[in-house]
Coordinates of N, CA and C and ligand atoms in Angstrom, one line a residue:
M1 N 8.0 -18.8 -8.5 CA 9.3 -19.3 -8.0 C 9.5 -18.9 -6.5
T2 N 9.8 -19.9 -5.7 CA 10.1 -19.6 -4.3 C 11.6 -19.8 -4.0
V3 N 12.2 -18.8 -3.4 CA 13.6 -18.9 -3.2 C 13.9 -19.0 -1.7
D4 N 14.9 -19.7 -1.3 CA 15.3 -19.8 0.1 C 15.6 -18.4 0.7
S5 N 14.8 -17.9 1.6 CA 15.1 -16.5 2.1 C 16.4 -16.4 2.9
E6 N 16.9 -17.5 3.4 CA 18.1 -17.4 4.2 C 19.3 -17.0 3.3
T7 N 19.2 -17.3 2.0 CA 20.3 -16.9 1.1 C 20.0 -15.5 0.5
T8 N 18.9 -14.9 0.8 CA 18.5 -13.7 0.1 C 18.3 -12.5 1.0
G9 N 18.3 -12.7 2.3 CA 18.2 -11.6 3.2 C 16.7 -11.3 3.5
S10 N 16.5 -10.3 4.4 CA 15.1 -10.0 4.8 C 14.4 -9.1 3.7
I11 N 13.1 -9.1 3.9 CA 12.3 -8.3 2.9 C 11.7 -7.1 3.7
T12 N 11.7 -6.0 3.0 CA 11.2 -4.8 3.6 C 9.9 -4.4 2.9
V13 N 8.8 -4.3 3.7 CA 7.5 -3.9 3.2 C 7.1 -2.6 3.8
L14 N 6.7 -1.6 3.0 CA 6.3 -0.3 3.5 C 4.7 -0.3 3.4
G15 N 4.0 -0.1 4.5 CA 2.6 -0.1 4.5 C 2.1 1.3 4.6
A16 N 1.1 1.7 3.8 CA 0.5 3.0 3.9 C -1.0 2.9 3.8
S17 N -1.6 3.7 4.7 CA -3.1 3.8 4.7 C -3.6 5.0 3.9
G18 N -4.6 4.7 3.1 CA -5.3 5.8 2.4 C -6.4 6.5 3.1
S19 N -6.6 6.2 4.4 CA -7.6 6.9 5.2 C -7.0 7.6 6.3
L20 N -7.5 8.8 6.5 CA -6.9 9.7 7.6 C -7.6 9.6 8.9
R21 N -8.7 9.0 9.0 CA -9.5 9.0 10.2 C -8.9 8.1 11.3
A22 N -9.0 8.6 12.5 CA -8.3 7.8 13.6 C -8.7 6.4 13.7
A23 N -10.0 6.1 13.5 CA -10.5 4.8 13.6 C -10.5 4.0 12.3
S24 N -9.7 4.4 11.4 CA -9.7 3.8 10.1 C -9.5 2.3 10.0
S25 N -10.3 1.6 9.3 CA -10.2 0.1 9.1 C -9.1 -0.2 8.1
N26 N -8.8 0.8 7.2 CA -7.6 0.6 6.3 C -6.3 0.7 7.0
T27 N -6.2 1.7 8.0 CA -5.0 1.7 8.8 C -5.0 0.4 9.6
G28 N -6.1 -0.1 10.0 CA -6.2 -1.4 10.6 C -5.6 -2.5 9.7
L29 N -5.8 -2.4 8.4 CA -5.3 -3.5 7.5 C -3.7 -3.3 7.4
V30 N -3.2 -2.1 7.6 CA -1.8 -1.9 7.6 C -1.2 -2.5 8.9
R31 N -1.9 -2.2 10.0 CA -1.3 -2.7 11.3 C -1.5 -4.2 11.5
L32 N -2.6 -4.7 11.0 CA -2.8 -6.2 11.0 C -1.7 -6.9 10.3
A33 N -1.3 -6.3 9.1 CA -0.2 -6.9 8.3 C 1.1 -6.8 9.1
A34 N 1.3 -5.7 9.8 CA 2.5 -5.5 10.6 C 2.6 -6.6 11.7
R35 N 1.4 -6.9 12.3 CA 1.3 -7.9 13.4 C 1.6 -9.3 12.8
L36 N 1.2 -9.5 11.6 CA 1.2 -10.9 11.0 C 2.4 -11.2 10.1
A37 N 3.3 -10.1 9.9 CA 4.4 -10.3 9.0 C 5.3 -11.5 9.4
P38 N 5.7 -12.3 8.4 CA 6.6 -13.4 8.8 C 7.9 -12.9 9.3
D39 N 8.7 -13.8 9.9 CA 9.9 -13.5 10.6 C 11.0 -12.8 9.7
D40 N 11.0 -13.1 8.4 CA 12.0 -12.6 7.6 C 11.5 -11.3 6.9
M41 N 10.4 -10.7 7.4 CA 9.9 -9.5 6.8 C 9.9 -8.4 7.8
V42 N 10.5 -7.2 7.3 CA 10.5 -6.0 8.1 C 9.3 -5.2 7.6
F43 N 8.3 -5.0 8.4 CA 7.1 -4.2 8.0 C 7.1 -2.8 8.6
V44 N 7.2 -1.8 7.8 CA 7.3 -0.4 8.3 C 6.1 0.3 7.9
E45 N 5.5 1.1 8.9 CA 4.3 1.9 8.6 C 4.7 3.3 8.1
A46 N 4.2 3.7 7.0 CA 4.5 5.1 6.5 C 3.8 6.1 7.4
P47 N 4.3 7.4 7.4 CA 3.5 8.4 8.1 C 2.2 8.7 7.3
R48 N 1.3 9.4 8.0 CA 0.0 9.8 7.4 C 0.3 10.5 6.0
L49 N -0.5 10.1 5.0 CA -0.2 10.6 3.7 C -0.6 12.1 3.5
D50 N -1.3 12.6 4.5 CA -1.6 14.1 4.3 C -0.4 15.0 4.7
V51 N 0.8 14.4 5.0 CA 2.0 15.2 5.1 C 2.5 15.6 3.7
L52 N 2.0 14.9 2.7 CA 2.4 15.3 1.3 C 1.6 16.4 0.8
P53 N 2.2 17.4 0.2 CA 1.4 18.4 -0.5 C 0.7 17.8 -1.8
F54 N -0.3 18.5 -2.4 CA -0.8 18.0 -3.6 C 0.4 18.1 -4.7
Y55 N 0.3 17.1 -5.6 CA 1.4 17.0 -6.6 C 1.4 18.3 -7.4
D56 N 2.6 18.9 -7.5 CA 2.8 20.1 -8.3 C 4.1 20.0 -9.0
A57 N 4.1 20.0 -10.3 CA 5.4 19.8 -11.0 C 6.4 20.9 -10.7
D58 N 5.9 22.1 -10.3 CA 6.8 23.2 -10.0 C 7.6 22.9 -8.7
L59 N 7.0 22.0 -7.9 CA 7.7 21.6 -6.6 C 8.6 20.4 -6.9
D60 N 8.4 19.7 -8.0 CA 9.1 18.5 -8.3 C 10.4 18.7 -9.0
T61 N 11.3 19.5 -8.3 CA 12.6 19.8 -8.9 C 13.6 19.6 -7.7
P62 N 14.9 19.4 -8.0 CA 15.8 19.2 -6.9 C 15.8 20.3 -5.9
D63 N 15.6 21.5 -6.3 CA 15.7 22.7 -5.4 C 14.4 22.9 -4.6
A64 N 13.3 22.5 -5.2 CA 12.0 22.9 -4.6 C 11.3 21.7 -3.9
L65 N 11.9 20.5 -4.1 CA 11.2 19.3 -3.6 C 10.9 19.4 -2.1
P66 N 9.6 19.3 -1.7 CA 9.3 19.3 -0.2 C 10.0 18.1 0.5
T67 N 10.4 18.4 1.7 CA 11.1 17.3 2.5 C 10.2 16.1 2.6
A68 N 8.9 16.3 2.9 CA 8.0 15.2 3.1 C 8.0 14.3 1.8
V69 N 8.1 14.9 0.7 CA 8.1 14.1 -0.6 C 9.4 13.3 -0.7
A70 N 10.5 14.0 -0.4 CA 11.8 13.4 -0.5 C 11.8 12.2 0.4
E71 N 11.2 12.3 1.6 CA 11.2 11.2 2.6 C 10.3 10.1 2.1
W72 N 9.2 10.4 1.6 CA 8.2 9.4 1.0 C 8.9 8.6 -0.1
R73 N 9.6 9.3 -1.0 CA 10.3 8.6 -2.1 C 11.4 7.7 -1.5
A74 N 12.1 8.2 -0.5 CA 13.2 7.5 0.0 C 12.7 6.2 0.8
R75 N 11.6 6.4 1.5 CA 11.0 5.2 2.2 C 10.6 4.1 1.1
V76 N 10.0 4.6 0.1 CA 9.6 3.6 -1.0 C 10.8 3.0 -1.6
E77 N 11.8 3.8 -1.9 CA 13.0 3.3 -2.6 C 13.6 2.2 -1.7
A78 N 13.6 2.4 -0.4 CA 14.2 1.4 0.5 C 13.4 0.2 0.7
A79 N 12.2 0.2 0.2 CA 11.3 -1.0 0.4 C 11.3 -1.9 -0.8
D80 N 11.2 -3.2 -0.5 CA 11.0 -4.1 -1.7 C 9.6 -4.1 -2.2
A81 N 8.7 -3.9 -1.2 CA 7.2 -4.0 -1.6 C 6.4 -2.9 -0.9
L82 N 5.3 -2.5 -1.5 CA 4.4 -1.6 -0.8 C 3.1 -2.3 -0.5
W83 N 2.6 -2.1 0.7 CA 1.3 -2.6 1.1 C 0.4 -1.4 1.2
L84 N -0.5 -1.2 0.2 CA -1.4 0.0 0.2 C -2.8 -0.4 0.6
A85 N -3.2 0.2 1.7 CA -4.6 -0.1 2.1 C -5.5 1.1 1.8
V86 N -6.4 0.9 1.0 CA -7.1 2.0 0.3 C -8.6 1.9 0.5
P87 N -9.2 3.0 1.1 CA -10.7 3.0 1.1 C -11.3 3.3 -0.3
E88 N -12.4 2.8 -0.5 CA -13.1 3.2 -1.8 C -14.0 4.4 -1.5
Y89 N -13.7 5.5 -2.2 CA -14.5 6.7 -2.1 C -15.1 6.9 -3.5
N90 N -16.4 6.8 -3.6 CA -17.1 7.0 -4.9 C -16.5 6.2 -6.0
W91 N -16.3 4.9 -5.7 CA -15.7 4.0 -6.7 C -14.3 4.1 -7.0
G92 N -13.6 5.1 -6.4 CA -12.2 5.4 -6.7 C -11.4 5.4 -5.4
P93 N -10.1 5.6 -5.6 CA -9.2 5.7 -4.4 C -9.4 7.0 -3.7
S94 N -9.0 7.0 -2.4 CA -9.1 8.3 -1.7 C -8.0 9.2 -2.3
A95 N -8.3 10.5 -2.2 CA -7.4 11.5 -2.8 C -6.0 11.5 -2.3
V96 N -5.9 11.3 -0.9 CA -4.5 11.2 -0.4 C -3.7 10.1 -1.0
M97 N -4.3 8.9 -1.2 CA -3.6 7.8 -1.8 C -3.2 8.1 -3.2
K98 N -4.2 8.6 -4.0 CA -3.9 8.9 -5.4 C -2.7 9.9 -5.5
N99 N -2.8 10.9 -4.6 CA -1.7 11.9 -4.6 C -0.4 11.3 -4.3
A100 N -0.4 10.5 -3.3 CA 0.9 9.8 -2.8 C 1.5 9.0 -4.0
I101 N 0.6 8.3 -4.7 CA 1.0 7.5 -5.8 C 1.6 8.4 -7.0
D102 N 0.9 9.5 -7.2 CA 1.3 10.4 -8.3 C 2.8 10.9 -8.0
W103 N 3.1 11.2 -6.7 CA 4.4 11.7 -6.4 C 5.5 10.6 -6.7
L104 N 5.0 9.3 -6.7 CA 6.0 8.2 -6.9 C 6.2 7.9 -8.4
T105 N 5.4 8.5 -9.3 CA 5.4 8.2 -10.7 C 6.3 9.2 -11.5
R106 N 6.9 10.1 -10.9 CA 7.8 11.0 -11.6 C 9.2 10.9 -10.9
P107 N 10.3 11.2 -11.6 CA 10.4 11.5 -13.0 C 10.1 10.2 -13.9
L108 N 9.5 10.6 -15.0 CA 9.2 9.5 -16.0 C 10.4 8.7 -16.3
G109 N 10.2 7.4 -16.4 CA 11.3 6.5 -16.8 C 12.2 6.0 -15.7
S110 N 12.3 6.8 -14.6 CA 13.1 6.4 -13.5 C 12.3 6.6 -12.2
H111 N 11.0 6.4 -12.3 CA 10.2 6.7 -11.1 C 10.4 5.6 -10.0
T112 N 9.9 6.0 -8.8 CA 10.2 5.2 -7.6 C 9.4 3.9 -7.6
L113 N 8.3 3.8 -8.3 CA 7.5 2.5 -8.3 C 8.0 1.4 -9.1
R114 N 8.9 1.8 -10.1 CA 9.5 0.8 -11.0 C 10.2 -0.3 -10.3
G115 N 9.8 -1.5 -10.6 CA 10.4 -2.7 -10.0 C 9.9 -3.1 -8.6
K116 N 9.0 -2.3 -8.1 CA 8.5 -2.7 -6.8 C 7.4 -3.8 -6.9
V117 N 7.2 -4.5 -5.8 CA 6.1 -5.4 -5.6 C 5.0 -4.6 -4.9
L118 N 3.8 -4.6 -5.5 CA 2.7 -3.8 -4.9 C 1.6 -4.8 -4.5
S119 N 1.1 -4.5 -3.3 CA 0.0 -5.3 -2.8 C -1.1 -4.3 -2.3
L120 N -2.2 -4.4 -3.0 CA -3.3 -3.4 -2.8 C -4.4 -4.2 -2.0
V121 N -4.8 -3.6 -0.9 CA -5.8 -4.2 0.0 C -6.8 -3.1 0.3
T122 N -8.1 -3.5 0.4 CA -9.1 -2.5 0.7 C -10.1 -3.0 1.7
S123 N -10.5 -2.0 2.5 CA -11.7 -2.1 3.4 C -12.6 -1.0 3.0
G124 N -13.8 -1.4 2.4 CA -14.7 -0.4 1.9 C -16.1 -0.6 2.5
G125 N -17.1 -0.2 1.8 CA -18.5 -0.4 2.2 C -18.9 -1.8 1.8
G126 N -20.1 -1.9 1.4 CA -20.7 -3.2 1.1 C -19.9 -4.0 0.1
G127 N -19.3 -3.3 -0.9 CA -18.6 -4.0 -2.0 C -17.2 -4.3 -1.6
G128 N -16.7 -3.9 -0.4 CA -15.4 -4.2 0.0 C -14.2 -3.5 -0.7
G129 N -14.6 -2.6 -1.6 CA -13.5 -1.9 -2.3 C -13.1 -2.5 -3.6
T130 N -13.8 -3.5 -4.1 CA -13.4 -4.2 -5.4 C -13.3 -3.2 -6.6
R131 N -14.1 -2.2 -6.6 CA -14.1 -1.3 -7.7 C -12.8 -0.4 -7.7
V132 N -12.4 -0.1 -6.5 CA -11.1 0.7 -6.4 C -9.9 -0.2 -6.7
Q133 N -10.1 -1.5 -6.4 CA -9.0 -2.4 -6.7 C -8.8 -2.5 -8.2
A134 N -10.0 -2.6 -8.9 CA -9.9 -2.7 -10.4 C -9.3 -1.4 -11.0
Q135 N -9.8 -0.3 -10.4 CA -9.3 1.0 -11.0 C -7.9 1.3 -10.7
L136 N -7.5 1.2 -9.5 CA -6.1 1.4 -9.1 C -5.1 0.4 -9.7
G137 N -5.6 -0.9 -9.7 CA -4.8 -1.9 -10.3 C -4.5 -1.6 -11.7
E138 N -5.4 -1.1 -12.5 CA -5.2 -0.8 -13.9 C -4.1 0.3 -14.0
I139 N -4.2 1.3 -13.1 CA -3.2 2.4 -13.2 C -1.8 1.9 -12.8
L140 N -1.8 1.1 -11.7 CA -0.5 0.7 -11.2 C 0.2 -0.3 -12.1
A141 N -0.6 -1.1 -12.8 CA 0.0 -2.1 -13.7 C 0.7 -1.5 -14.9
L142 N 0.5 -0.2 -15.1 CA 1.2 0.5 -16.2 C 2.6 1.0 -15.9
L143 N 2.9 0.8 -14.6 CA 4.1 1.5 -14.1 C 5.3 0.6 -13.8
G144 N 5.3 -0.5 -14.5 CA 6.6 -1.3 -14.4 C 6.8 -2.0 -13.1
N145 N 5.8 -2.5 -12.5 CA 6.0 -3.2 -11.2 C 5.2 -4.5 -11.2
T146 N 5.3 -5.2 -10.1 CA 4.6 -6.5 -10.0 C 3.4 -6.4 -9.0
M147 N 2.2 -6.6 -9.5 CA 1.1 -6.6 -8.6 C 0.8 -7.9 -8.0
V148 N 0.6 -8.0 -6.7 CA 0.2 -9.2 -6.1 C -1.3 -9.1 -5.8
T149 N -2.1 -10.0 -6.3 CA -3.5 -9.9 -6.2 C -4.2 -11.0 -5.6
D150 N -3.5 -12.1 -5.3 CA -4.1 -13.3 -4.8 C -3.5 -13.7 -3.4
P151 N -4.3 -14.0 -2.4 CA -5.8 -13.9 -2.4 C -6.2 -12.4 -2.4
Q152 N -7.4 -12.2 -3.0 CA -7.9 -10.8 -2.9 C -8.3 -10.5 -1.5
V153 N -7.8 -9.3 -1.1 CA -8.2 -8.8 0.3 C -9.1 -7.5 0.1
A154 N -10.4 -7.8 0.1 CA -11.4 -6.7 -0.1 C -12.5 -6.9 0.9
I155 N -12.4 -6.2 2.0 CA -13.2 -6.4 3.2 C -14.4 -5.6 3.2
A156 N -15.6 -6.3 3.1 CA -16.9 -5.6 3.0 C -17.2 -5.1 4.4
N157 N -17.6 -3.8 4.5 CA -18.0 -3.2 5.8 C -16.9 -3.4 6.9
G158 N -15.7 -3.4 6.5 CA -14.6 -3.7 7.4 C -14.5 -2.9 8.7
A159 N -15.0 -1.6 8.6 CA -15.0 -0.7 9.7 C -15.8 -1.3 10.9
Q160 N -16.7 -2.2 10.6 CA -17.5 -2.8 11.7 C -16.6 -3.8 12.6
Y161 N -15.5 -4.3 12.1 CA -14.8 -5.2 12.9 C -13.3 -5.2 12.8
L162 N -12.8 -4.2 12.0 CA -11.3 -4.1 11.8 C -11.0 -2.8 12.5
R163 N -10.2 -2.8 13.6 CA -9.8 -1.6 14.3 C -8.5 -1.1 13.8
A164 N -8.3 0.3 14.1 CA -7.1 0.9 13.5 C -5.8 0.4 14.2
D165 N -5.9 -0.2 15.3 CA -4.7 -0.8 15.9 C -4.3 -2.1 15.3
G166 N -5.1 -2.6 14.4 CA -4.7 -3.9 13.7 C -5.3 -5.1 14.4
T167 N -6.2 -4.9 15.3 CA -6.9 -6.0 15.9 C -8.2 -6.2 15.0
C168 N -8.7 -7.5 15.0 CA -9.8 -7.8 14.1 C -10.6 -8.9 14.7
D169 N -12.0 -8.7 14.6 CA -12.8 -9.7 15.2 C -13.1 -10.9 14.3
D170 N -12.6 -10.9 13.1 CA -12.9 -11.9 12.1 C -11.6 -12.7 11.8
P171 N -11.5 -13.9 12.3 CA -10.2 -14.7 12.0 C -10.0 -14.9 10.5
A172 N -11.1 -14.9 9.7 CA -11.0 -15.2 8.3 C -10.2 -14.0 7.6
V173 N -10.4 -12.8 8.1 CA -9.7 -11.6 7.6 C -8.2 -11.8 7.9
A174 N -7.9 -12.1 9.1 CA -6.5 -12.3 9.5 C -5.8 -13.4 8.7
E175 N -6.5 -14.4 8.4 CA -6.0 -15.5 7.6 C -5.7 -15.1 6.2
M176 N -6.6 -14.3 5.6 CA -6.4 -13.8 4.3 C -5.2 -12.8 4.2
V177 N -5.1 -12.0 5.2 CA -4.0 -11.0 5.3 C -2.6 -11.8 5.4
A178 N -2.6 -12.8 6.2 CA -1.4 -13.6 6.4 C -1.0 -14.3 5.1
E179 N -2.0 -14.8 4.4 CA -1.8 -15.5 3.1 C -1.2 -14.5 2.1
R180 N -1.8 -13.3 2.0 CA -1.3 -12.3 1.1 C 0.1 -11.9 1.4
L181 N 0.4 -11.8 2.7 CA 1.8 -11.4 3.1 C 2.8 -12.5 2.5
L182 N 2.4 -13.7 2.6 CA 3.3 -14.8 2.0 C 3.4 -14.6 0.5
A183 N 2.3 -14.3 -0.1 CA 2.4 -14.1 -1.6 C 3.3 -12.9 -1.9
V184 N 3.3 -11.8 -1.1 CA 4.2 -10.7 -1.3 C 5.6 -11.1 -1.1
R185 N 5.8 -11.9 -0.1 CA 7.2 -12.4 0.2 C 7.7 -13.2 -1.0
N186 N 6.9 -14.1 -1.5 CA 7.3 -14.9 -2.6 C 7.6 -14.1 -3.9
A187 N 6.7 -13.1 -4.1 CA 6.9 -12.2 -5.3 C 8.2 -11.4 -5.2
V188 N 8.6 -11.0 -3.9 CA 9.8 -10.2 -3.8 C 11.0 -11.2 -4.0
L189 N 10.9 -12.4 -3.4 CA 12.0 -13.3 -3.6 C 12.2 -13.7 -5.0
A190 N 11.1 -13.8 -5.8 CA 11.2 -14.2 -7.2 C 11.9 -13.1 -8.0
T191 N 11.9 -11.9 -7.5 CA 12.6 -10.8 -8.3 C 14.1 -10.7 -8.0
R192 N 14.6 -11.5 -7.0 CA 16.0 -11.4 -6.6 C 16.9 -12.3 -7.5
Ligands
FMN1 C1 -16.8 10.1 0.5 C2 -17.1 8.6 0.7 C3 -17.4 7.9 -0.4 C4 -17.5 6.5 -0.3 N1 -17.8 5.7 -1.4 C5 -17.8 4.4 -1.3 C6 -17.9 3.6 -2.5 O1 -17.9 4.0 -3.6 N2 -17.9 2.2 -2.3 C7 -17.7 1.6 -1.1 O2 -17.7 0.4 -1.0 N3 -17.6 2.4 0.0 C8 -17.7 3.7 0.0 N4 -17.5 4.5 1.1 C9 -17.4 3.8 2.4 C10 -15.9 3.7 2.8 O3 -15.2 2.9 1.9 C11 -15.9 2.9 4.2 O4 -16.5 3.8 5.1 C12 -14.5 2.6 4.6 O5 -14.6 1.9 5.8 C13 -13.7 3.8 4.9 O6 -12.4 3.4 5.2 P1 -11.7 3.6 6.6 O7 -12.5 2.7 7.6 O8 -10.3 3.2 6.5 O9 -11.8 5.1 6.9 C14 -17.4 5.9 1.0 C15 -17.1 6.7 2.1 C16 -16.9 8.0 2.0 C17 -16.6 8.9 3.2

């Protein structure tokens, strides 16, 4: 269902990169999306995910919760959708991304991912990250949210032409990202 956005207000998307390296192509996928976001979309880039400590239930209490975690949850809470750009490491997600997701999945039953629209994009090696998409997609689908998967954004050897500032030498990649952004937009509007 597509809804007239003028009657529903703007859409906030929070983008996060699962790679920490300065020249990361996944950070490039976040910043390319920020560049291409439609006019009615506010695209916000999250801080580096290594500001979050490893998940520790002893820290996950109102008194002990680290500020960085409280801020991460608040940013996600304020967003309609998450744009997660994830490198494939040994067929799975990078540790910082998995850790960031784990923080969002507690407390059980009222966790921060519930009701969010999620868009998973990957720039990997030769396979483009399709295995991490399958693996993370399965995990995220259990958490009461809407996964946007079409068109698939799985960029093979993306580091060769996707720069961390969001510029890209391949117009087909930009086209795919723009299309996915519209799919995210429509998924958010359908939930309103
Ligand atoms: C530890 C490690 C494991 C990797 N494992 C895979 C893998 O299983 N499949 C794949 O397609 N690429 C794999 N790669 C390649 C990365 O996905 C690729 O270099 C990607 O561009 C990294 O993302 P970045 O450019 O955002 O840093 C691996 C790279 C590293 C460092």
